[in-house]
Amino acid sequence: MIGVFGGTFDPVHYGHLRTALDVQEALGIRRIHFVPLKEAVHRDQPGTPAELRCALVQAAVADQPGFVMDDRELHRHGPSWSYYTLESFRREYAVEPLAFIMGGDAFNGFLSWHRPLEILDLAHIVVMQRPDAKAPHGELKVLLEERLTAEPGDLHASSAGRIFLQPVTQLDISATGIRERIAIGRSARFLVPERVLAIIDHLGLYQTD
Protein backbone atom coordinates (compact mmCIF):
# COMPACT_ATOMS: atom_id res chain seq x y z
CA MET A 1 0.00 0.00 0.00
CA ILE A 2 1.16 3.51 -0.90
CA GLY A 3 0.35 6.50 1.31
CA VAL A 4 -0.30 10.00 -0.02
CA PHE A 5 0.04 12.85 2.49
CA GLY A 6 -0.52 16.31 1.03
CA GLY A 7 -0.26 19.73 2.61
CA THR A 8 1.36 23.12 2.52
CA PHE A 9 4.21 21.97 4.82
CA ASP A 10 5.11 25.60 5.53
CA PRO A 11 7.16 24.39 7.31
CA VAL A 12 7.02 20.62 7.73
CA HIS A 13 7.32 19.77 11.43
CA TYR A 14 7.30 16.90 13.89
CA GLY A 15 3.50 16.97 14.08
CA HIS A 16 3.41 15.92 10.42
CA LEU A 17 6.23 13.43 10.69
CA ARG A 18 5.23 11.63 13.89
CA THR A 19 1.60 11.16 12.84
CA ALA A 20 2.67 9.90 9.41
CA LEU A 21 4.91 7.36 11.12
CA ASP A 22 2.00 6.26 13.35
CA VAL A 23 -0.08 5.63 10.23
CA GLN A 24 2.73 3.86 8.38
CA GLU A 25 3.43 1.47 11.24
CA ALA A 26 -0.20 0.78 12.13
CA LEU A 27 -1.33 0.05 8.58
CA GLY A 28 1.76 -1.50 7.03
CA ILE A 29 2.20 1.21 4.40
CA ARG A 30 5.38 0.55 2.48
CA ARG A 31 5.93 4.14 1.35
CA ILE A 32 4.36 7.51 2.22
CA HIS A 33 4.66 10.29 -0.34
CA PHE A 34 4.72 13.76 1.21
CA VAL A 35 3.22 16.00 -1.49
CA PRO A 36 3.65 19.76 -0.93
CA LEU A 37 0.83 21.55 -2.70
CA LYS A 38 1.57 24.30 -5.17
CA GLU A 39 -1.66 26.31 -5.12
CA ALA A 40 -3.95 25.99 -2.10
CA VAL A 41 -7.68 25.51 -2.58
CA HIS A 42 -9.27 25.43 0.89
CA ARG A 43 -6.94 27.83 2.72
CA ASP A 44 -4.77 30.92 2.26
CA GLN A 45 -1.88 30.57 -0.16
CA PRO A 46 1.40 29.58 1.53
CA GLY A 47 3.90 32.42 1.80
CA THR A 48 6.89 30.23 1.00
CA PRO A 49 7.49 29.17 -2.63
CA ALA A 50 6.66 25.54 -3.38
CA GLU A 51 10.27 24.76 -4.34
CA LEU A 52 11.49 25.82 -0.90
CA ARG A 53 8.77 23.89 0.89
CA CYS A 54 9.78 20.82 -1.11
CA ALA A 55 13.38 21.35 0.00
CA LEU A 56 12.24 21.47 3.64
CA VAL A 57 10.28 18.23 3.23
CA GLN A 58 13.22 16.56 1.49
CA ALA A 59 15.48 17.51 4.39
CA ALA A 60 12.92 16.23 6.89
CA VAL A 61 12.33 12.79 5.36
CA ALA A 62 15.78 12.01 3.93
CA ASP A 63 16.76 9.55 6.65
CA GLN A 64 13.39 7.90 7.30
CA PRO A 65 12.84 4.63 5.41
CA GLY A 66 9.58 4.65 3.52
CA PHE A 67 9.15 8.44 3.58
CA VAL A 68 9.66 10.30 0.29
CA MET A 69 9.21 13.88 -0.88
CA ASP A 70 7.05 14.03 -4.00
CA ASP A 71 7.14 17.24 -6.06
CA ARG A 72 4.51 16.31 -8.65
CA GLU A 73 2.34 19.31 -7.71
CA LEU A 74 5.09 21.67 -8.86
CA HIS A 75 4.73 20.37 -12.41
CA ARG A 76 0.98 20.89 -12.71
CA HIS A 77 -0.82 24.13 -13.51
CA GLY A 78 -3.81 25.39 -11.60
CA PRO A 79 -5.20 24.64 -8.13
CA SER A 80 -3.90 21.58 -6.27
CA TRP A 81 -7.11 19.55 -6.39
CA SER A 82 -6.61 16.27 -4.51
CA TYR A 83 -8.64 14.36 -7.10
CA TYR A 84 -6.09 15.05 -9.85
CA THR A 85 -3.16 14.35 -7.56
CA LEU A 86 -4.61 10.94 -6.70
CA GLU A 87 -5.45 10.33 -10.34
CA SER A 88 -1.76 10.74 -11.15
CA PHE A 89 -0.86 8.26 -8.42
CA ARG A 90 -3.42 5.79 -9.75
CA ARG A 91 -1.86 5.98 -13.20
CA GLU A 92 1.47 5.14 -11.59
CA TYR A 93 0.15 2.42 -9.25
CA ALA A 94 -2.55 0.74 -11.31
CA VAL A 95 -3.87 -1.77 -8.78
CA GLU A 96 -1.90 -1.22 -5.58
CA PRO A 97 -3.99 0.16 -2.70
CA LEU A 98 -3.63 3.90 -2.15
CA ALA A 99 -4.17 5.48 1.27
CA PHE A 100 -4.99 9.19 1.17
CA ILE A 101 -3.92 10.48 4.59
CA MET A 102 -5.61 13.52 6.12
CA GLY A 103 -6.38 15.15 9.44
CA GLY A 104 -9.78 15.18 11.10
CA ASP A 105 -10.49 18.82 10.31
CA ALA A 106 -9.83 18.21 6.63
CA PHE A 107 -12.09 15.16 6.66
CA ASN A 108 -14.94 17.13 8.23
CA GLY A 109 -14.92 19.34 5.14
CA PHE A 110 -14.37 16.50 2.70
CA LEU A 111 -17.74 16.65 0.95
CA SER A 112 -17.06 20.25 -0.08
CA TRP A 113 -13.95 19.15 -2.00
CA HIS A 114 -13.68 18.78 -5.76
CA ARG A 115 -15.21 15.42 -6.80
CA PRO A 116 -15.06 13.89 -3.30
CA LEU A 117 -16.85 10.62 -4.04
CA GLU A 118 -14.61 10.07 -7.03
CA ILE A 119 -11.62 10.46 -4.71
CA LEU A 120 -12.88 7.32 -2.97
CA ASP A 121 -12.85 5.57 -6.35
CA LEU A 122 -9.10 6.26 -6.49
CA ALA A 123 -7.98 5.71 -2.89
CA HIS A 124 -8.87 4.76 0.64
CA ILE A 125 -9.07 7.62 3.12
CA VAL A 126 -7.11 7.35 6.35
CA VAL A 127 -8.15 9.96 8.90
CA MET A 128 -5.56 10.80 11.55
CA GLN A 129 -7.83 11.04 14.55
CA ARG A 130 -7.34 13.01 17.74
CA PRO A 131 -9.19 12.17 20.99
CA ASP A 132 -11.11 15.48 20.86
CA ALA A 133 -12.15 15.04 17.21
CA LYS A 134 -15.65 16.24 16.32
CA ALA A 135 -17.97 13.49 15.16
CA PRO A 136 -19.12 13.86 11.53
CA HIS A 137 -22.75 14.71 10.96
CA GLY A 138 -25.22 14.87 8.11
CA GLU A 139 -24.15 13.47 4.75
CA LEU A 140 -20.58 12.91 5.93
CA LYS A 141 -21.83 10.76 8.80
CA VAL A 142 -23.78 8.66 6.30
CA LEU A 143 -20.74 8.30 4.06
CA LEU A 144 -18.58 7.29 7.00
CA GLU A 145 -21.08 4.64 8.09
CA GLU A 146 -21.15 3.23 4.55
CA ARG A 147 -17.39 3.15 3.99
CA LEU A 148 -15.86 2.75 7.47
CA THR A 149 -13.67 -0.22 8.31
CA ALA A 150 -11.79 -0.98 11.51
CA GLU A 151 -9.67 -3.67 9.85
CA PRO A 152 -6.34 -2.66 8.25
CA GLY A 153 -6.55 -5.79 6.16
CA ASP A 154 -9.56 -4.36 4.34
CA LEU A 155 -7.35 -1.55 3.03
CA HIS A 156 -4.87 -4.05 1.63
CA ALA A 157 -7.58 -6.23 0.13
CA SER A 158 -8.88 -3.60 -2.30
CA SER A 159 -7.33 -0.65 -4.11
CA ALA A 160 -9.73 2.08 -2.92
CA GLY A 161 -13.08 2.94 -1.37
CA ARG A 162 -12.79 2.48 2.39
CA ILE A 163 -12.39 4.95 5.27
CA PHE A 164 -10.18 4.15 8.25
CA LEU A 165 -9.83 6.17 11.48
CA GLN A 166 -6.31 5.97 12.87
CA PRO A 167 -5.49 7.37 16.34
CA VAL A 168 -2.18 9.24 16.27
CA THR A 169 0.30 10.73 18.72
CA GLN A 170 -0.85 14.07 20.05
CA LEU A 171 1.69 16.82 19.35
CA ASP A 172 0.35 20.35 19.73
CA ILE A 173 2.53 21.81 16.98
CA SER A 174 1.32 23.99 14.13
CA ALA A 175 3.09 25.48 11.15
CA THR A 176 1.38 28.81 11.89
CA GLY A 177 2.73 28.76 15.42
CA ILE A 178 6.24 28.00 14.17
CA ARG A 179 6.14 30.87 11.69
CA GLU A 180 4.87 33.26 14.36
CA ARG A 181 7.55 32.12 16.80
CA ILE A 182 10.36 32.68 14.30
CA ALA A 183 8.91 36.06 13.29
CA ILE A 184 9.36 37.38 16.84
CA GLY A 185 12.87 36.00 17.14
CA ARG A 186 12.23 32.78 19.04
CA SER A 187 13.68 29.39 18.19
CA ALA A 188 11.85 26.54 16.43
CA ARG A 189 14.31 23.97 17.74
CA PHE A 190 12.66 20.69 18.81
CA LEU A 191 9.57 21.59 16.76
CA VAL A 192 11.15 20.79 13.39
CA PRO A 193 14.03 18.47 12.43
CA GLU A 194 17.51 20.00 12.72
CA ARG A 195 18.04 19.83 8.95
CA VAL A 196 14.83 21.76 8.40
CA LEU A 197 15.83 24.32 11.03
CA ALA A 198 19.23 24.75 9.36
CA ILE A 199 17.57 25.68 6.04
CA ILE A 200 15.12 28.03 7.75
CA ASP A 201 17.97 29.78 9.56
CA HIS A 202 20.26 29.90 6.52
CA LEU A 203 17.60 31.45 4.28
CA GLY A 204 16.01 33.61 6.95
CA LEU A 205 12.59 32.07 6.33
CA TYR A 206 9.63 33.44 8.31
CA GLN A 207 11.70 36.27 9.79
CA THR A 208 10.30 39.77 9.80
CA ASP A 209 12.34 42.65 8.40
Steps between C-alpha positions, in 0.01 A plus 500: 500500500616851410419799721435850367534785751444846354526842658662839491785385730590863571705379678486123542530415870498213746120507519491395134782251527400320820137453395607374157724246671209390723292437188781323315570261786137431589387427145809345345544771237818434308555859387343837587530778244506847655350724230543876556218679323574775253177701505271468802127452452341492847733740683717809454789465258828401669750784527799281420560394137417137425861422404622606844228307679601193300860553611386512864304176459794333326726595790244372750441156347845422357598254772163335565445173311174502311457879506551686171455858383284515188509821294237407241283800594775736385464370145125552470320824420201626691361425847630194686179297488550172688297309241755569225793430729355159586416439136869541419590252773244253367656519155833416661368228734230332294368249753697555820291638788536874555446658842418871490607629842331804653423663832160503666429864421566439132274195503215697657502721191555216256163515325568860397811390308527463124347164396515347850321173426724445201799539732374186674503325162875569486612445860411405853480786748696473823396761755759584765273524800549697819315416825308831487396456135150620411268225384385537137137585443253516215607360164857444618375285787305290250804464276716399794250235609493359146876492444653460848719203584688424820712231334833601340479187291199643318721781369748250360229282350370763257655795319260773619165586655529454876540747788721420798535702823852480639582640847831687493748649745385834633754775430366853538718646225379718215677649202329833574635495853851424375490787252373739767768386744781556250355838399545632855851362530436178690645161415317215324746243631335172607191590295658420163788268404848653529553483123179693445600756763840543333334593168255735671785675681729512196234655276341716767158346438204637698707783648360850501704788360 
